[in-house]
mmCIF file of C-alpha atoms in Angstrom:
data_model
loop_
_atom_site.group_PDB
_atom_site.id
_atom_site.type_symbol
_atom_site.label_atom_id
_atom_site.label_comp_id
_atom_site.label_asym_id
_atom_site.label_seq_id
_atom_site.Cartn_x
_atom_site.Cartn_y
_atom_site.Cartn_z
ATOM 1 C CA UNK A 1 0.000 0.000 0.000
ATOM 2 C CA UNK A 2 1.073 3.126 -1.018
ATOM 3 C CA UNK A 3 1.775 6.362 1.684
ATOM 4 C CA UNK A 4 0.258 9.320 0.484
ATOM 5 C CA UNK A 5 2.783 12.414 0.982
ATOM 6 C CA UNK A 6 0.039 14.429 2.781
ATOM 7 C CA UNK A 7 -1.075 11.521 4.896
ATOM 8 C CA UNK A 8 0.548 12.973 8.103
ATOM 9 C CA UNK A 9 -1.080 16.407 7.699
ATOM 10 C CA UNK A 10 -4.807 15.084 7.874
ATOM 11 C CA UNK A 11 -7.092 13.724 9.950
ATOM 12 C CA UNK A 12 -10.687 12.702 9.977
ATOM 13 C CA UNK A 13 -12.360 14.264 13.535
ATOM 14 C CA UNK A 14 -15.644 11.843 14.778
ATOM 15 C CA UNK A 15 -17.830 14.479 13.055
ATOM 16 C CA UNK A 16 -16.554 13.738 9.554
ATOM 17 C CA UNK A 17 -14.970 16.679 9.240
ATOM 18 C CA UNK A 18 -11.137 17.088 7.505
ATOM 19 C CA UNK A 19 -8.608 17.756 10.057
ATOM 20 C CA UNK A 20 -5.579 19.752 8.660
ATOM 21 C CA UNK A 21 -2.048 20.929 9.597
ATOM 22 C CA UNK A 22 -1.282 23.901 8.037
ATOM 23 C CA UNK A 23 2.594 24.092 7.018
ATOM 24 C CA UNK A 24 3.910 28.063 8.581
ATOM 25 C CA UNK A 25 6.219 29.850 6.625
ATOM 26 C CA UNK A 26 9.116 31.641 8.479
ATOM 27 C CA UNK A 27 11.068 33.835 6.728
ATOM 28 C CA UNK A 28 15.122 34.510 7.185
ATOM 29 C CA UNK A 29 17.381 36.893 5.829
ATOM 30 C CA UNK A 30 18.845 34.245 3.498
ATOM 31 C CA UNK A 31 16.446 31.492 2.937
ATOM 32 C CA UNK A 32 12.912 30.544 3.095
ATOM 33 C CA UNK A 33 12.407 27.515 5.949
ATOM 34 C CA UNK A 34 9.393 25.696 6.210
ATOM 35 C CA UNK A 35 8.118 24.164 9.569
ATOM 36 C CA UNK A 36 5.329 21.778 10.376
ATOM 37 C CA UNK A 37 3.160 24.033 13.249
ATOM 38 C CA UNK A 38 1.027 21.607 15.773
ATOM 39 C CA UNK A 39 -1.754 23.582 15.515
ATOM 40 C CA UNK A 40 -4.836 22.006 14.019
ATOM 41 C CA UNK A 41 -7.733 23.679 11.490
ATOM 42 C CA UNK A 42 -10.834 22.392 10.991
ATOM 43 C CA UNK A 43 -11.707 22.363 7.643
ATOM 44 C CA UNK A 44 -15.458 21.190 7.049
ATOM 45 C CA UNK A 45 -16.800 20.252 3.662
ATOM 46 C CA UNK A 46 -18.658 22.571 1.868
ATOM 47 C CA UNK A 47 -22.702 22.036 1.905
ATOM 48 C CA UNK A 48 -24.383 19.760 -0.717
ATOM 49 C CA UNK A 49 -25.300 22.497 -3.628
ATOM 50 C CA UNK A 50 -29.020 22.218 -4.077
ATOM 51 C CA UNK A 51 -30.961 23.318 -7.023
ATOM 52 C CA UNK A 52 -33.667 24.597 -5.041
ATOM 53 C CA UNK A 53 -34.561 27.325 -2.974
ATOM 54 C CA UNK A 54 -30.992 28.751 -1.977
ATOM 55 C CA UNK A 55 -30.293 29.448 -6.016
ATOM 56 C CA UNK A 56 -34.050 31.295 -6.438
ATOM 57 C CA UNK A 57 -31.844 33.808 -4.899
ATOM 58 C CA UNK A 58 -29.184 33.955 -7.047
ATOM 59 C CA UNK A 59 -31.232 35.670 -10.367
ATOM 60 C CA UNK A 60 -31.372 39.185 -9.376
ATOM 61 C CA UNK A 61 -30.336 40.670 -13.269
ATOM 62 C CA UNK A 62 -32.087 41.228 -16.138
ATOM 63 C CA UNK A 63 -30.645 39.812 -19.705
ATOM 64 C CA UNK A 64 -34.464 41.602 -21.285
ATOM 65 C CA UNK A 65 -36.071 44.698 -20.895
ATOM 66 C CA UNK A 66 -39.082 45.762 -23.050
ATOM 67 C CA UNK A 67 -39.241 46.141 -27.060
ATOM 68 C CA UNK A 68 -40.522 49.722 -28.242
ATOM 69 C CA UNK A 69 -42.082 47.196 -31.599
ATOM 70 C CA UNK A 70 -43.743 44.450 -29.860
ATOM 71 C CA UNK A 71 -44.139 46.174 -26.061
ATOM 72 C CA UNK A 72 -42.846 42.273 -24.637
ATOM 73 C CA UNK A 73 -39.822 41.725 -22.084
ATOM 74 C CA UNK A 74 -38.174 39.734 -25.228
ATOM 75 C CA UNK A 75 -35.820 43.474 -25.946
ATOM 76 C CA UNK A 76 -32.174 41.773 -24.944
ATOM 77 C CA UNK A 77 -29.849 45.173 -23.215
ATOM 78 C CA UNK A 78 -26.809 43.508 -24.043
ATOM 79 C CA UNK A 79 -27.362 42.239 -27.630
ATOM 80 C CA UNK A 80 -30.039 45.141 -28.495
ATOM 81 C CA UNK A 81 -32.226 42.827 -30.603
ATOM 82 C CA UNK A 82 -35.814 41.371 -29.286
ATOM 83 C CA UNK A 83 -35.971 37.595 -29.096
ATOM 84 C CA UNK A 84 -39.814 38.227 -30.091
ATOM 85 C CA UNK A 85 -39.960 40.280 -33.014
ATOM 86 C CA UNK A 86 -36.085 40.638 -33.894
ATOM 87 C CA UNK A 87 -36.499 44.704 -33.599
ATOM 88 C CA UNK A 88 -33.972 46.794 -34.777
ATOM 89 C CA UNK A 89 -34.661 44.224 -38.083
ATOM 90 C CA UNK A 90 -37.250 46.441 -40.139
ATOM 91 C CA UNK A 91 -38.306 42.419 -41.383
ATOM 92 C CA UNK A 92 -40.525 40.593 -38.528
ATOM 93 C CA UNK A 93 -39.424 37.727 -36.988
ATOM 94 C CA UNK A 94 -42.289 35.135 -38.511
ATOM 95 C CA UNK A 95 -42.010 31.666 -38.700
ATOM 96 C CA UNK A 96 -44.255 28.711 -39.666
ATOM 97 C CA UNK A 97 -42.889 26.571 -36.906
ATOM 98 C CA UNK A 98 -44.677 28.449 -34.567
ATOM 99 C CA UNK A 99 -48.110 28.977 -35.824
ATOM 100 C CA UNK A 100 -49.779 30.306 -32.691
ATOM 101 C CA UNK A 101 -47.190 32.781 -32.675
ATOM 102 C CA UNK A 102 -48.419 34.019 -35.785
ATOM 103 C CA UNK A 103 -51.713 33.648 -35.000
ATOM 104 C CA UNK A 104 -51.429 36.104 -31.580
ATOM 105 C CA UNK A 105 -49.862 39.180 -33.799
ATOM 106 C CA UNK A 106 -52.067 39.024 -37.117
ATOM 107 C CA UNK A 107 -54.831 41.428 -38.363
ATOM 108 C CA UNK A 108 -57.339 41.608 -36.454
ATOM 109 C CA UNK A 109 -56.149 41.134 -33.253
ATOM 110 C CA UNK A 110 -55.444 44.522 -32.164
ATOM 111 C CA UNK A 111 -57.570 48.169 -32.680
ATOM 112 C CA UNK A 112 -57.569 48.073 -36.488
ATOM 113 C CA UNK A 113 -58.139 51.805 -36.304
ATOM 114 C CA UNK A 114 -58.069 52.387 -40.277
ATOM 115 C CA UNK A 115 -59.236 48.411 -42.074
ATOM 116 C CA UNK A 116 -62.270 48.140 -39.741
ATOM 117 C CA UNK A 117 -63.797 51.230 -41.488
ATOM 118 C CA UNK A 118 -62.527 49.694 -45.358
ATOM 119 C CA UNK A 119 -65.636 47.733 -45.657
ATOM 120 C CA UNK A 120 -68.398 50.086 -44.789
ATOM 121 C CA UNK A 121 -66.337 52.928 -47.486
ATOM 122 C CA UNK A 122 -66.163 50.076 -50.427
ATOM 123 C CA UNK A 123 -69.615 49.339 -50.021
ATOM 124 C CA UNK A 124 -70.234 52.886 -51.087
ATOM 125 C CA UNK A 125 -67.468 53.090 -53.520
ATOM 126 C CA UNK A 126 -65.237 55.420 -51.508
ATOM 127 C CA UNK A 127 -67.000 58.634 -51.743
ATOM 128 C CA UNK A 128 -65.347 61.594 -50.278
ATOM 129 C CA UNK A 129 -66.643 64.971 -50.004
ATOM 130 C CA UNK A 130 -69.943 64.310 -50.195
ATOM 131 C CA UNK A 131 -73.069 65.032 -48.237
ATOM 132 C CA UNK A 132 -76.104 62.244 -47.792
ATOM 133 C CA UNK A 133 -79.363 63.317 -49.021
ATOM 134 C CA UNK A 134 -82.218 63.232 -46.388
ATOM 135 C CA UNK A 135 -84.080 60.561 -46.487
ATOM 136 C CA UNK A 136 -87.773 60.810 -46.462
ATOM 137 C CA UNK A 137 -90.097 59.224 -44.039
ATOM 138 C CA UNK A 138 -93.068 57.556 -45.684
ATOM 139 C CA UNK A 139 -96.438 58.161 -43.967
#
């Protein structure tokens, strides 16, 4: 069986924790002499890392901010393009893949301020200018 070179330095304590000699270094004028000290540290292991609620602690920044385009949190402050709708790109980010997507953002699912008044002004051929004539009421 081999001896390990540290083997003398350590020791396991009854709690399972690693007991350790800590070489001192005393410097002389000429040389540099290194001396075994009889003090013991107590070293313990470090805690098991858990994935749970110590690291919800640990996301306190911000990789997105919002998109002036699209108004989601998709805007990324480091690489200044949205994840969502690819703005600065004049080009939207579309693709078939993700048909819902497509589906949420299309015509028709916002005001429509100008197409919802289209219909009624082709049905009259797009008159302009022009004043209705008074209808009259039948007796």
């Amino acid at each position: 069986m081999a001896h390990h070179p540290r083997a003398d330095s350590l020791r396991i304590s009854s709690r399972g924790e690693t007991i350790r000699s800590i070489p001192k270094t005393i410097h002389t004028n000429d040389s540099k002499a290194t001396v075994s000290v009889l003090n013991w540290v107590t070293f313990t292991p470090p805690l098991k890392m858990t994935k749970g609620t110590t690291s919800r602690g640990e996301r306190g920044h911000h990789s997105h901010t919002l998109c002036r385009r699209c108004g989601k949190r998709a805007f990324h402050t480091r690489l200044l393009r949205c994840a969502s709708c690819s703005f600065p790109n004049p080009r939207q980010r579309r693709y078939h893949w993700s048909v819902q997507a497509i589906r949420r953002r299309t015509t028709g699912s916002g005001r429509m301020r100008f197409l919802k008044n289209v219909d009624r002004r082709a049905k009259n051929g797009f008159r302009e200018g022009t004043v209705a004539t008074r209808q009259v009421k039948s007796a």
